[in-house]
PDB file of C-alpha atoms and ligand atoms in Angstrom:
ATOM      1  CA  LEU A   3     242.943-115.283  28.539  1.00 85.00           C
ATOM      2  CA  ARG A   4     239.240-115.250  29.876  1.00 87.00           C
ATOM      3  CA  PRO A   5     236.356-114.954  27.589  1.00 82.00           C
ATOM      4  CA  TRP A   6     235.827-111.314  29.755  1.00 79.00           C
ATOM      5  CA  ASP A   7     239.731-110.864  28.544  1.00 77.00           C
ATOM      6  CA  ALA A   8     239.098-111.352  24.771  1.00 72.00           C
ATOM      7  CA  VAL A   9     237.994-107.788  22.777  1.00 57.00           C
ATOM      8  CA  TRP A  10     236.157-109.948  19.331  1.00 47.00           C
ATOM      9  CA  PHE A  11     232.624-109.927  21.322  1.00 45.00           C
ATOM     10  CA  GLY A  12     232.346-106.473  22.089  1.00 50.00           C
ATOM     11  CA  GLN A  13     234.042-104.011  24.722  1.00 55.00           C
ATOM     12  CA  PRO A  14     237.142-105.331  27.110  1.00 56.00           C
ATOM     13  CA  PHE A  15     235.269-106.265  30.727  1.00 55.00           C
ATOM     14  CA  ARG A  16     234.741-103.567  33.156  1.00 57.00           C
ATOM     15  CA  THR A  17     236.100-100.705  30.358  1.00 69.00           C
ATOM     16  CA  PRO A  18     234.021 -97.714  30.578  1.00 76.00           C
ATOM     17  CA  ALA A  19     232.337 -97.049  27.022  1.00 78.00           C
ATOM     18  CA  ILE A  20     233.373 -94.092  25.305  1.00 85.00           C
ATOM     19  CA  LYS A  21     230.956 -91.420  24.904  1.00 90.00           C
ATOM     20  CA  PRO A  22     231.717 -89.789  21.845  1.00 93.00           C
ATOM     21  CA  PHE A  23     228.794 -87.646  21.302  1.00 95.00           C
ATOM     22  CA  SER A  24     225.222 -86.356  23.207  1.00 95.00           C
ATOM     23  CA  GLU A  25     223.036 -84.781  20.581  1.00 96.00           C
ATOM     24  CA  VAL A  26     222.367 -86.180  17.190  1.00 96.00           C
ATOM     25  CA  ALA A  27     223.090 -82.895  15.658  1.00 96.00           C
ATOM     26  CA  GLN A  28     226.886 -83.503  16.722  1.00 97.00           C
ATOM     27  CA  LEU A  29     226.961 -86.835  14.975  1.00 97.00           C
ATOM     28  CA  GLU A  30     225.886 -85.355  12.220  1.00 97.00           C
ATOM     29  CA  GLN A  31     228.108 -82.804  12.166  1.00 97.00           C
ATOM     30  CA  GLY A  32     231.148 -84.782  13.130  1.00 97.00           C
ATOM     31  CA  ALA A  33     230.829 -87.287  10.386  1.00 97.00           C
ATOM     32  CA  SER A  34     230.666 -84.190   7.924  1.00 97.00           C
ATOM     33  CA  SER A  35     233.885 -82.632   9.021  1.00 97.00           C
ATOM     34  CA  ILE A  36     234.938 -86.142   8.045  1.00 97.00           C
ATOM     35  CA  PHE A  37     234.311 -87.014   4.986  1.00 98.00           C
ATOM     36  CA  LYS A  38     235.131 -83.147   4.109  1.00 97.00           C
ATOM     37  CA  ARG A  39     238.284 -85.000   4.223  1.00 96.00           C
ATOM     38  CA  VAL A  40     237.688 -88.127   2.819  1.00 97.00           C
ATOM     39  CA  ASP A  41     236.737 -86.827  -0.283  1.00 97.00           C
ATOM     40  CA  PRO A  42     234.858 -84.144  -1.732  1.00 97.00           C
ATOM     41  CA  GLN A  43     232.455 -85.480  -4.017  1.00 97.00           C
ATOM     42  CA  LEU A  44     231.154 -87.993  -1.045  1.00 98.00           C
ATOM     43  CA  SER A  45     231.275 -85.181   1.327  1.00 98.00           C
ATOM     44  CA  ASP A  46     229.080 -83.665  -1.636  1.00 98.00           C
ATOM     45  CA  TYR A  47     226.682 -86.755  -1.206  1.00 98.00           C
ATOM     46  CA  TYR A  48     226.665 -86.629   2.317  1.00 98.00           C
ATOM     47  CA  GLU A  49     225.643 -82.935   2.268  1.00 98.00           C
ATOM     48  CA  THR A  50     222.756 -83.884  -0.121  1.00 98.00           C
ATOM     49  CA  MET A  51     221.248 -86.449   2.332  1.00 98.00           C
ATOM     50  CA  ILE A  52     221.547 -83.926   5.238  1.00 98.00           C
ATOM     51  CA  ARG A  53     219.498 -81.193   2.962  1.00 97.00           C
ATOM     52  CA  ASP A  54     217.357 -83.762   1.844  1.00 97.00           C
ATOM     53  CA  HIS A  55     216.262 -85.136   4.727  1.00 97.00           C
ATOM     54  CA  CYS A  56     217.574 -88.629   4.379  1.00 98.00           C
ATOM     55  CA  LEU A  57     219.017 -89.007   7.462  1.00 98.00           C
ATOM     56  CA  ASP A  58     217.347 -90.373  10.435  1.00 98.00           C
ATOM     57  CA  LEU A  59     219.823 -91.015  13.030  1.00 98.00           C
ATOM     58  CA  GLY A  60     218.487 -90.423  16.216  1.00 97.00           C
ATOM     59  CA  ASN A  61     216.932 -93.010  18.725  1.00 96.00           C
ATOM     60  CA  ARG A  62     213.153 -91.992  19.738  1.00 95.00           C
ATOM     61  CA  LYS A  63     210.793 -93.391  21.990  1.00 95.00           C
ATOM     62  CA  ASN A  64     208.772 -95.886  19.366  1.00 96.00           C
ATOM     63  CA  LYS A  65     211.170 -95.371  16.339  1.00 96.00           C
ATOM     64  CA  ALA A  66     211.860 -99.378  15.137  1.00 95.00           C
ATOM     65  CA  PRO A  67     214.906-101.090  16.049  1.00 91.00           C
ATOM     66  CA  GLY A  68     217.829-101.240  13.947  1.00 90.00           C
ATOM     67  CA  GLY A  69     220.158 -99.342  11.267  1.00 92.00           C
ATOM     68  CA  TYR A  70     220.039 -99.668   7.854  1.00 95.00           C
ATOM     69  CA  CYS A  71     220.933 -97.892   4.459  1.00 97.00           C
ATOM     70  CA  THR A  72     217.971 -98.168   1.778  1.00 96.00           C
ATOM     71  CA  PHE A  73     217.560 -96.639  -1.133  1.00 94.00           C
ATOM     72  CA  LEU A  74     214.643 -94.472  -2.727  1.00 93.00           C
ATOM     73  CA  ASN A  75     214.238 -95.374  -6.290  1.00 89.00           C
ATOM     74  CA  VAL A  76     212.271 -92.540  -7.349  1.00 90.00           C
ATOM     75  CA  THR A  77     214.209 -89.497  -5.988  1.00 92.00           C
ATOM     76  CA  LYS A  78     217.203 -91.666  -6.590  1.00 92.00           C
ATOM     77  CA  ARG A  79     218.458 -90.957  -2.889  1.00 96.00           C
ATOM     78  CA  PRO A  80     219.669 -93.532  -0.277  1.00 97.00           C
ATOM     79  CA  PHE A  81     218.609 -93.271   3.153  1.00 98.00           C
ATOM     80  CA  ILE A  82     220.218 -94.085   6.722  1.00 98.00           C
ATOM     81  CA  PHE A  83     217.603 -95.135   8.988  1.00 97.00           C
ATOM     82  CA  MET A  84     219.485 -95.702  12.948  1.00 97.00           C
ATOM     83  CA  ASN A  85     218.927 -95.373  16.510  1.00 97.00           C
ATOM     84  CA  ALA A  86     221.974 -93.308  17.835  1.00 97.00           C
ATOM     85  CA  VAL A  87     222.064 -93.026  21.530  1.00 96.00           C
ATOM     86  CA  GLY A  88     225.735 -91.615  21.869  1.00 95.00           C
ATOM     87  CA  LEU A  89     227.652 -94.622  21.757  1.00 91.00           C
ATOM     88  CA  GLN A  90     230.905 -95.534  20.064  1.00 90.00           C
ATOM     89  CA  ASP A  91     228.842 -98.071  18.113  1.00 91.00           C
ATOM     90  CA  ASP A  92     226.887 -95.108  16.473  1.00 96.00           C
ATOM     91  CA  VAL A  93     229.892 -93.530  15.182  1.00 96.00           C
ATOM     92  CA  ASP A  94     230.907 -96.888  13.370  1.00 95.00           C
ATOM     93  CA  THR A  95     227.434 -97.349  12.212  1.00 96.00           C
ATOM     94  CA  LEU A  96     226.756 -94.315  10.620  1.00 98.00           C
ATOM     95  CA  LEU A  97     230.209 -94.477   8.766  1.00 98.00           C
ATOM     96  CA  HIS A  98     229.276 -97.946   7.691  1.00 97.00           C
ATOM     97  CA  GLU A  99     225.746 -96.875   6.586  1.00 98.00           C
ATOM     98  CA  SER A 100     227.018 -94.062   4.605  1.00 98.00           C
ATOM     99  CA  GLY A 101     229.266 -96.125   2.388  1.00 98.00           C
ATOM    100  CA  HIS A 102     226.543 -97.428   1.642  1.00 97.00           C
ATOM    101  CA  ALA A 103     224.923 -94.781   0.677  1.00 98.00           C
ATOM    102  CA  PHE A 104     227.889 -93.213  -1.253  1.00 98.00           C
ATOM    103  CA  HIS A 105     227.554 -96.550  -3.211  1.00 98.00           C
ATOM    104  CA  ALA A 106     223.995 -95.859  -4.375  1.00 97.00           C
ATOM    105  CA  PHE A 107     224.893 -92.290  -5.424  1.00 97.00           C
ATOM    106  CA  GLU A 108     227.590 -93.764  -7.233  1.00 97.00           C
ATOM    107  CA  SER A 109     225.677 -96.085  -9.097  1.00 97.00           C
ATOM    108  CA  ALA A 110     222.389 -94.202  -9.526  1.00 95.00           C
ATOM    109  CA  GLN A 111     222.983 -93.484 -13.062  1.00 94.00           C
ATOM    110  CA  LEU A 112     223.190 -96.748 -14.203  1.00 96.00           C
ATOM    111  CA  PRO A 113     219.702 -97.446 -15.972  1.00 94.00           C
ATOM    112  CA  TYR A 114     218.428-100.726 -14.258  1.00 94.00           C
ATOM    113  CA  ILE A 115     217.453-101.359 -10.724  1.00 90.00           C
ATOM    114  CA  GLN A 116     219.414-104.766 -11.397  1.00 94.00           C
ATOM    115  CA  GLN A 117     222.079-103.241 -12.210  1.00 96.00           C
ATOM    116  CA  GLN A 118     222.076-101.798  -8.753  1.00 92.00           C
ATOM    117  CA  MET A 119     221.773-104.903  -7.015  1.00 93.00           C
ATOM    118  CA  VAL A 120     225.197-105.236  -5.900  1.00 95.00           C
ATOM    119  CA  PRO A 121     225.975-109.083  -3.916  1.00 93.00           C
ATOM    120  CA  MET A 122     227.297-108.713  -0.285  1.00 93.00           C
ATOM    121  CA  GLU A 123     230.792-109.751  -1.178  1.00 95.00           C
ATOM    122  CA  PHE A 124     231.040-106.648  -2.742  1.00 97.00           C
ATOM    123  CA  ALA A 125     228.305-104.181  -1.118  1.00 97.00           C
ATOM    124  CA  GLU A 126     230.367-104.602   2.096  1.00 97.00           C
ATOM    125  CA  VAL A 127     233.225-103.274   1.084  1.00 98.00           C
ATOM    126  CA  ALA A 128     231.701-100.255   0.162  1.00 98.00           C
ATOM    127  CA  SER A 129     230.577 -99.842   3.845  1.00 97.00           C
ATOM    128  CA  MET A 130     233.560-101.525   5.463  1.00 98.00           C
ATOM    129  CA  ALA A 131     235.929-100.031   3.370  1.00 98.00           C
ATOM    130  CA  MET A 132     234.447 -96.434   4.525  1.00 98.00           C
ATOM    131  CA  GLU A 133     234.900 -97.206   8.063  1.00 97.00           C
ATOM    132  CA  LEU A 134     238.470 -97.494   7.688  1.00 97.00           C
ATOM    133  CA  LEU A 135     238.788 -94.559   5.261  1.00 97.00           C
ATOM    134  CA  ALA A 136     237.079 -92.549   7.637  1.00 96.00           C
ATOM    135  CA  SER A 137     239.309 -93.395  10.703  1.00 94.00           C
ATOM    136  CA  PRO A 138     242.396 -91.254  10.286  1.00 91.00           C
ATOM    137  CA  TYR A 139     239.956 -88.393  10.292  1.00 94.00           C
ATOM    138  CA  LEU A 140     237.972 -89.331  13.037  1.00 92.00           C
ATOM    139  CA  GLY A 141     240.088 -87.306  15.497  1.00 89.00           C
ATOM    140  CA  GLU A 142     238.426 -84.239  13.335  1.00 87.00           C
ATOM    141  CA  ALA A 143     235.395 -84.937  14.345  1.00 90.00           C
ATOM    142  CA  GLY A 144     235.376 -83.622  18.020  1.00 91.00           C
ATOM    143  CA  PHE A 145     233.873 -87.345  19.385  1.00 92.00           C
ATOM    144  CA  TYR A 146     237.516 -88.250  21.113  1.00 91.00           C
ATOM    145  CA  THR A 147     239.932 -87.189  23.294  1.00 89.00           C
ATOM    146  CA  TYR A 148     242.932 -88.388  21.528  1.00 87.00           C
ATOM    147  CA  ALA A 149     243.463 -91.325  24.061  1.00 85.00           C
ATOM    148  CA  GLN A 150     239.646 -92.260  23.144  1.00 87.00           C
ATOM    149  CA  LEU A 151     240.734 -91.725  19.237  1.00 91.00           C
ATOM    150  CA  ALA A 152     243.401 -93.910  19.646  1.00 90.00           C
ATOM    151  CA  ARG A 153     241.388 -96.903  21.916  1.00 87.00           C
ATOM    152  CA  ALA A 154     238.705 -96.169  19.309  1.00 89.00           C
ATOM    153  CA  ARG A 155     240.852 -96.836  16.261  1.00 92.00           C
ATOM    154  CA  VAL A 156     243.005-100.250  18.061  1.00 90.00           C
ATOM    155  CA  GLU A 157     239.343-101.320  18.824  1.00 88.00           C
ATOM    156  CA  HIS A 158     238.082-100.805  15.399  1.00 92.00           C
ATOM    157  CA  LEU A 159     240.857-103.152  13.826  1.00 94.00           C
ATOM    158  CA  GLU A 160     241.235-105.457  16.694  1.00 90.00           C
ATOM    159  CA  SER A 161     237.780-106.401  15.847  1.00 89.00           C
ATOM    160  CA  ASN A 162     238.450-106.530  12.321  1.00 93.00           C
ATOM    161  CA  ILE A 163     241.405-109.323  12.497  1.00 93.00           C
ATOM    162  CA  SER A 164     239.347-110.672  15.391  1.00 89.00           C
ATOM    163  CA  PHE A 165     236.501-111.169  13.210  1.00 92.00           C
ATOM    164  CA  TRP A 166     237.644-113.496  10.598  1.00 95.00           C
ATOM    165  CA  VAL A 167     238.579-116.227  13.462  1.00 93.00           C
ATOM    166  CA  TYR A 168     235.201-116.108  13.975  1.00 93.00           C
ATOM    167  CA  MET A 169     233.655-116.146  10.674  1.00 95.00           C
ATOM    168  CA  ALA A 170     235.775-119.120  10.011  1.00 96.00           C
ATOM    169  CA  VAL A 171     233.927-121.054  13.024  1.00 96.00           C
ATOM    170  CA  VAL A 172     230.740-120.180  11.839  1.00 96.00           C
ATOM    171  CA  ASP A 173     231.149-120.871   8.108  1.00 96.00           C
ATOM    172  CA  ALA A 174     232.776-124.507   8.678  1.00 97.00           C
ATOM    173  CA  TYR A 175     230.002-125.048  11.387  1.00 97.00           C
ATOM    174  CA  GLN A 176     227.370-124.579   8.485  1.00 96.00           C
ATOM    175  CA  HIS A 177     229.221-126.667   6.238  1.00 97.00           C
ATOM    176  CA  TRP A 178     229.248-129.195   8.878  1.00 97.00           C
ATOM    177  CA  VAL A 179     225.162-128.688   9.079  1.00 96.00           C
ATOM    178  CA  TYR A 180     225.057-129.449   5.457  1.00 95.00           C
ATOM    179  CA  GLU A 181     227.328-132.246   4.470  1.00 97.00           C
ATOM    180  CA  ASN A 182     225.932-134.322   8.075  1.00 97.00           C
ATOM    181  CA  ILE A 183     222.120-133.625   7.849  1.00 95.00           C
ATOM    182  CA  ASP A 184     221.603-136.604  10.250  1.00 97.00           C
ATOM    183  CA  ALA A 185     224.052-135.345  12.866  1.00 97.00           C
ATOM    184  CA  ALA A 186     222.883-131.715  12.468  1.00 96.00           C
ATOM    185  CA  ALA A 187     219.801-132.629  13.454  1.00 96.00           C
ATOM    186  CA  ASP A 188     220.817-133.877  16.918  1.00 97.00           C
ATOM    187  CA  PRO A 189     221.511-130.830  19.068  1.00 93.00           C
ATOM    188  CA  ALA A 190     223.569-132.723  21.302  1.00 94.00           C
ATOM    189  CA  GLN A 191     226.118-133.112  17.972  1.00 96.00           C
ATOM    190  CA  CYS A 192     225.781-129.689  17.368  1.00 96.00           C
ATOM    191  CA  ASP A 193     227.056-128.250  20.635  1.00 94.00           C
ATOM    192  CA  ALA A 194     229.867-130.548  20.167  1.00 95.00           C
ATOM    193  CA  LYS A 195     230.661-129.940  16.719  1.00 96.00           C
ATOM    194  CA  TRP A 196     230.483-125.827  17.626  1.00 96.00           C
ATOM    195  CA  ILE A 197     232.960-126.426  20.475  1.00 95.00           C
ATOM    196  CA  GLU A 198     235.263-128.038  18.880  1.00 96.00           C
ATOM    197  CA  LEU A 199     235.325-125.369  15.603  1.00 97.00           C
ATOM    198  CA  MET A 200     235.511-122.745  18.752  1.00 94.00           C
ATOM    199  CA  LYS A 201     238.985-124.274  19.973  1.00 94.00           C
ATOM    200  CA  ARG A 202     240.151-124.944  16.875  1.00 96.00           C
ATOM    201  CA  TYR A 203     239.807-121.136  15.264  1.00 95.00           C
ATOM    202  CA  ILE A 204     240.084-119.648  18.442  1.00 92.00           C
ATOM    203  CA  PRO A 205     241.945-121.662  20.986  1.00 93.00           C
ATOM    204  CA  ASP A 206     243.252-119.373  22.959  1.00 91.00           C
ATOM    205  CA  VAL A 207     240.043-118.077  24.846  1.00 89.00           C
ATOM    206  CA  ASP A 208     239.528-120.020  27.892  1.00 92.00           C
ATOM    207  CA  TYR A 209     236.206-120.737  28.667  1.00 92.00           C
ATOM    208  CA  THR A 210     236.613-123.352  31.629  1.00 92.00           C
ATOM    209  CA  GLY A 211     233.723-123.023  33.934  1.00 94.00           C
ATOM    210  CA  PHE A 212     231.759-121.565  31.194  1.00 92.00           C
ATOM    211  CA  GLU A 213     230.983-124.370  28.732  1.00 88.00           C
ATOM    212  CA  LYS A 214     227.338-124.028  28.307  1.00 90.00           C
ATOM    213  CA  GLU A 215     227.993-120.389  27.556  1.00 88.00           C
ATOM    214  CA  HIS A 216     230.481-121.203  25.333  1.00 90.00           C
ATOM    215  CA  MET A 217     228.122-123.634  23.525  1.00 89.00           C
ATOM    216  CA  LEU A 218     225.909-121.210  23.792  1.00 88.00           C
ATOM    217  CA  LEU A 219     227.232-118.784  21.147  1.00 87.00           C
ATOM    218  CA  ARG A 220     226.104-120.619  18.720  1.00 90.00           C
ATOM    219  CA  HIS A 221     222.045-119.867  19.183  1.00 89.00           C
ATOM    220  CA  THR A 222     222.903-116.433  19.085  1.00 87.00           C
ATOM    221  CA  GLN A 223     224.176-116.316  15.567  1.00 88.00           C
ATOM    222  CA  LEU A 224     220.645-115.903  13.287  1.00 87.00           C
ATOM    223  CA  HIS A 225     222.629-116.631  10.022  1.00 88.00           C
ATOM    224  CA  ILE A 226     222.597-120.616  11.327  1.00 90.00           C
ATOM    225  CA  PHE A 227     219.434-120.688  11.301  1.00 90.00           C
ATOM    226  CA  GLN A 228     218.115-118.290   8.796  1.00 89.00           C
ATOM    227  CA  ALA A 229     220.465-117.691   5.813  1.00 87.00           C
ATOM    228  CA  PRO A 230     222.314-121.398   4.958  1.00 87.00           C
ATOM    229  CA  PHE A 231     225.992-120.327   3.867  1.00 90.00           C
ATOM    230  CA  TYR A 232     225.279-116.693   4.466  1.00 90.00           C
ATOM    231  CA  TYR A 233     228.531-115.290   6.849  1.00 93.00           C
ATOM    232  CA  VAL A 234     232.128-115.633   4.842  1.00 95.00           C
ATOM    233  CA  GLU A 235     230.661-112.826   2.352  1.00 95.00           C
ATOM    234  CA  TYR A 236     231.209-110.353   5.223  1.00 95.00           C
ATOM    235  CA  GLY A 237     234.737-111.976   5.578  1.00 96.00           C
ATOM    236  CA  LEU A 238     235.643-111.637   2.009  1.00 97.00           C
ATOM    237  CA  ALA A 239     233.958-108.129   1.614  1.00 97.00           C
ATOM    238  CA  GLN A 240     236.371-107.395   4.795  1.00 97.00           C
ATOM    239  CA  LEU A 241     239.260-108.214   3.209  1.00 98.00           C
ATOM    240  CA  GLY A 242     238.561-106.305   0.179  1.00 98.00           C
ATOM    241  CA  ALA A 243     237.967-103.338   2.633  1.00 98.00           C
ATOM    242  CA  MET A 244     241.313-103.603   4.462  1.00 98.00           C
ATOM    243  CA  GLN A 245     243.691-103.431   1.169  1.00 98.00           C
ATOM    244  CA  ILE A 246     241.359-100.455   0.282  1.00 98.00           C
ATOM    245  CA  TRP A 247     242.465 -98.948   3.265  1.00 98.00           C
ATOM    246  CA  ALA A 248     246.175-100.540   2.993  1.00 98.00           C
ATOM    247  CA  ASN A 249     246.184 -98.321  -0.473  1.00 98.00           C
ATOM    248  CA  ALA A 250     244.895 -95.137   1.227  1.00 97.00           C
ATOM    249  CA  LEU A 251     247.406 -94.897   3.642  1.00 96.00           C
ATOM    250  CA  ASN A 252     249.806 -94.951   0.402  1.00 96.00           C
ATOM    251  CA  ASP A 253     247.594 -92.727  -1.505  1.00 96.00           C
ATOM    252  CA  GLN A 254     244.738 -91.581  -0.002  1.00 95.00           C
ATOM    253  CA  ALA A 255     243.095 -89.498  -3.318  1.00 95.00           C
ATOM    254  CA  GLY A 256     243.864 -92.717  -5.841  1.00 97.00           C
ATOM    255  CA  ALA A 257     242.341 -95.011  -3.330  1.00 98.00           C
ATOM    256  CA  VAL A 258     239.251 -92.666  -2.903  1.00 98.00           C
ATOM    257  CA  SER A 259     239.017 -92.807  -6.583  1.00 98.00           C
ATOM    258  CA  ALA A 260     239.542 -96.379  -7.301  1.00 98.00           C
ATOM    259  CA  TYR A 261     236.678 -96.967  -4.702  1.00 98.00           C
ATOM    260  CA  ARG A 262     234.435 -94.303  -6.314  1.00 98.00           C
ATOM    261  CA  LYS A 263     235.203 -96.122  -9.734  1.00 98.00           C
ATOM    262  CA  ALA A 264     234.422 -99.740  -8.554  1.00 98.00           C
ATOM    263  CA  LEU A 265     231.149 -98.084  -6.841  1.00 98.00           C
ATOM    264  CA  SER A 266     229.732 -96.259 -10.109  1.00 98.00           C
ATOM    265  CA  LEU A 267     229.528 -99.939 -11.578  1.00 98.00           C
ATOM    266  CA  GLY A 268     227.206-101.445  -9.533  1.00 98.00           C
ATOM    267  CA  TYR A 269     226.506-105.225 -10.653  1.00 97.00           C
ATOM    268  CA  THR A 270     227.518-104.388 -13.715  1.00 98.00           C
ATOM    269  CA  VAL A 271     230.924-106.068 -14.013  1.00 98.00           C
ATOM    270  CA  PRO A 272     231.262-110.056 -12.111  1.00 97.00           C
ATOM    271  CA  LEU A 273     232.866-109.663  -8.358  1.00 97.00           C
ATOM    272  CA  PRO A 274     236.464-110.176  -9.058  1.00 98.00           C
ATOM    273  CA  LYS A 275     235.970-106.865 -11.800  1.00 98.00           C
ATOM    274  CA  LEU A 276     234.930-105.008  -8.930  1.00 98.00           C
ATOM    275  CA  TYR A 277     237.299-106.274  -6.358  1.00 98.00           C
ATOM    276  CA  GLU A 278     240.158-104.998  -8.885  1.00 98.00           C
ATOM    277  CA  THR A 279     238.199-101.581  -9.793  1.00 98.00           C
ATOM    278  CA  ALA A 280     238.531-100.709  -6.546  1.00 98.00           C
ATOM    279  CA  GLY A 281     242.580-101.652  -6.398  1.00 98.00           C
ATOM    280  CA  ALA A 282     241.793-105.103  -4.219  1.00 98.00           C
ATOM    281  CA  LYS A 283     241.838-109.021  -4.917  1.00 98.00           C
ATOM    282  CA  PHE A 284     238.812-110.971  -4.729  1.00 97.00           C
ATOM    283  CA  THR A 285     240.516-113.520  -2.325  1.00 95.00           C
ATOM    284  CA  PHE A 286     241.485-115.281   0.611  1.00 94.00           C
ATOM    285  CA  ASP A 287     244.728-116.135   0.331  1.00 96.00           C
ATOM    286  CA  LYS A 288     247.414-116.390   3.020  1.00 96.00           C
ATOM    287  CA  ASP A 289     249.127-113.936   1.701  1.00 97.00           C
ATOM    288  CA  THR A 290     246.659-111.193   1.449  1.00 97.00           C
ATOM    289  CA  LEU A 291     245.823-111.978   5.048  1.00 97.00           C
ATOM    290  CA  ARG A 292     248.791-111.316   6.163  1.00 97.00           C
ATOM    291  CA  ARG A 293     249.813-108.435   4.702  1.00 97.00           C
ATOM    292  CA  VAL A 294     246.626-106.428   5.778  1.00 98.00           C
ATOM    293  CA  VAL A 295     246.558-108.229   9.305  1.00 97.00           C
ATOM    294  CA  THR A 296     250.671-107.208   9.320  1.00 97.00           C
ATOM    295  CA  LEU A 297     249.580-103.943   8.684  1.00 97.00           C
ATOM    296  CA  ALA A 298     246.962-103.731  11.276  1.00 97.00           C
ATOM    297  CA  GLU A 299     249.050-105.041  13.495  1.00 95.00           C
ATOM    298  CA  GLN A 300     251.706-102.018  12.707  1.00 96.00           C
ATOM    299  CA  VAL A 301     248.597 -99.405  13.352  1.00 95.00           C
ATOM    300  CA  ILE A 302     247.809-101.127  16.751  1.00 93.00           C
ATOM    301  CA  ASN A 303     251.197-100.634  17.942  1.00 92.00           C
ATOM    302  CA  GLU A 304     251.871 -97.263  16.902  1.00 92.00           C
ATOM    303  CA  LEU A 305     248.232 -96.397  18.610  1.00 90.00           C
ATOM    304  CA  GLU A 306     248.402 -98.833  21.390  1.00 81.00           C
ATOM    305  CA  PRO A 307     251.336 -97.206  23.389  1.00 63.00           C
ATOM    306  CA  ILE A 308     248.871 -93.805  23.794  1.00 48.00           C
ATOM    307  CA  ASN A 309     246.146 -96.260  25.169  1.00 43.00           C
TER     308      ASN A 309
HETATM  309 ZN1   ZN B 415     226.650-103.228   5.564  1.00 81.00          ZN
END
């Protein structure tokens, strides 16, 4: 593979982007019809957000960039802020941020704010799992044709799998930096280490002729510069999310109910207990990875002929 063949850093080269909606109201309503099928209570939460004006989804002139879910402590409502412009990414972002919002609803009954401060390793399980729990119902939202739907789901699963190897590069690089502080103060040695790790974890993408670009990828990874050892959390959370998704493929109602129960605990129990309650293992071991990657590959294979 050449870099432009690899899908792990966005769209495949020269593939026109899917345009799932043109008006923000379509995005809002589309998500509403998805959540109705995921779970009645989660759907009620989402409708409450619409009613209470807790969604600011569309891009407009002078609006601050970014997308996030925040929590309003007095009204006990989550608030989703984003800049939708009609892309597939916007659909994924709304589903993701809604997962955070549902976490806020479920844990809002806890008496102390500190109990709602869930660490990243589980907070992102709530959001990443929602992207996956919603994925079987994406077709109901009117965003995609059948072929586009298959492509959107394949891209989502492929990027989930390939994210782990990239996460491994970033994490291993940070370990090297903090274990070798003298070498890590020398940009040339940093570049060499980065390339070594990219070749170790992502050996199948051939950057011949683009060595400089390959090396410069590390400059775009802000976590390395701003948040020591912060990146592995996404990988852990994604493994949790994919275990919940695997449960849902067997028993949607049971998986969602365990997910909601875990969200309602906030941070009143340790991480392994949060995962366990959600029906997952807090782990990064071979067996669990193999199980969910095999499942993702099966679903990709089922979807791919349609593409
Ligand atoms: Zn998130």
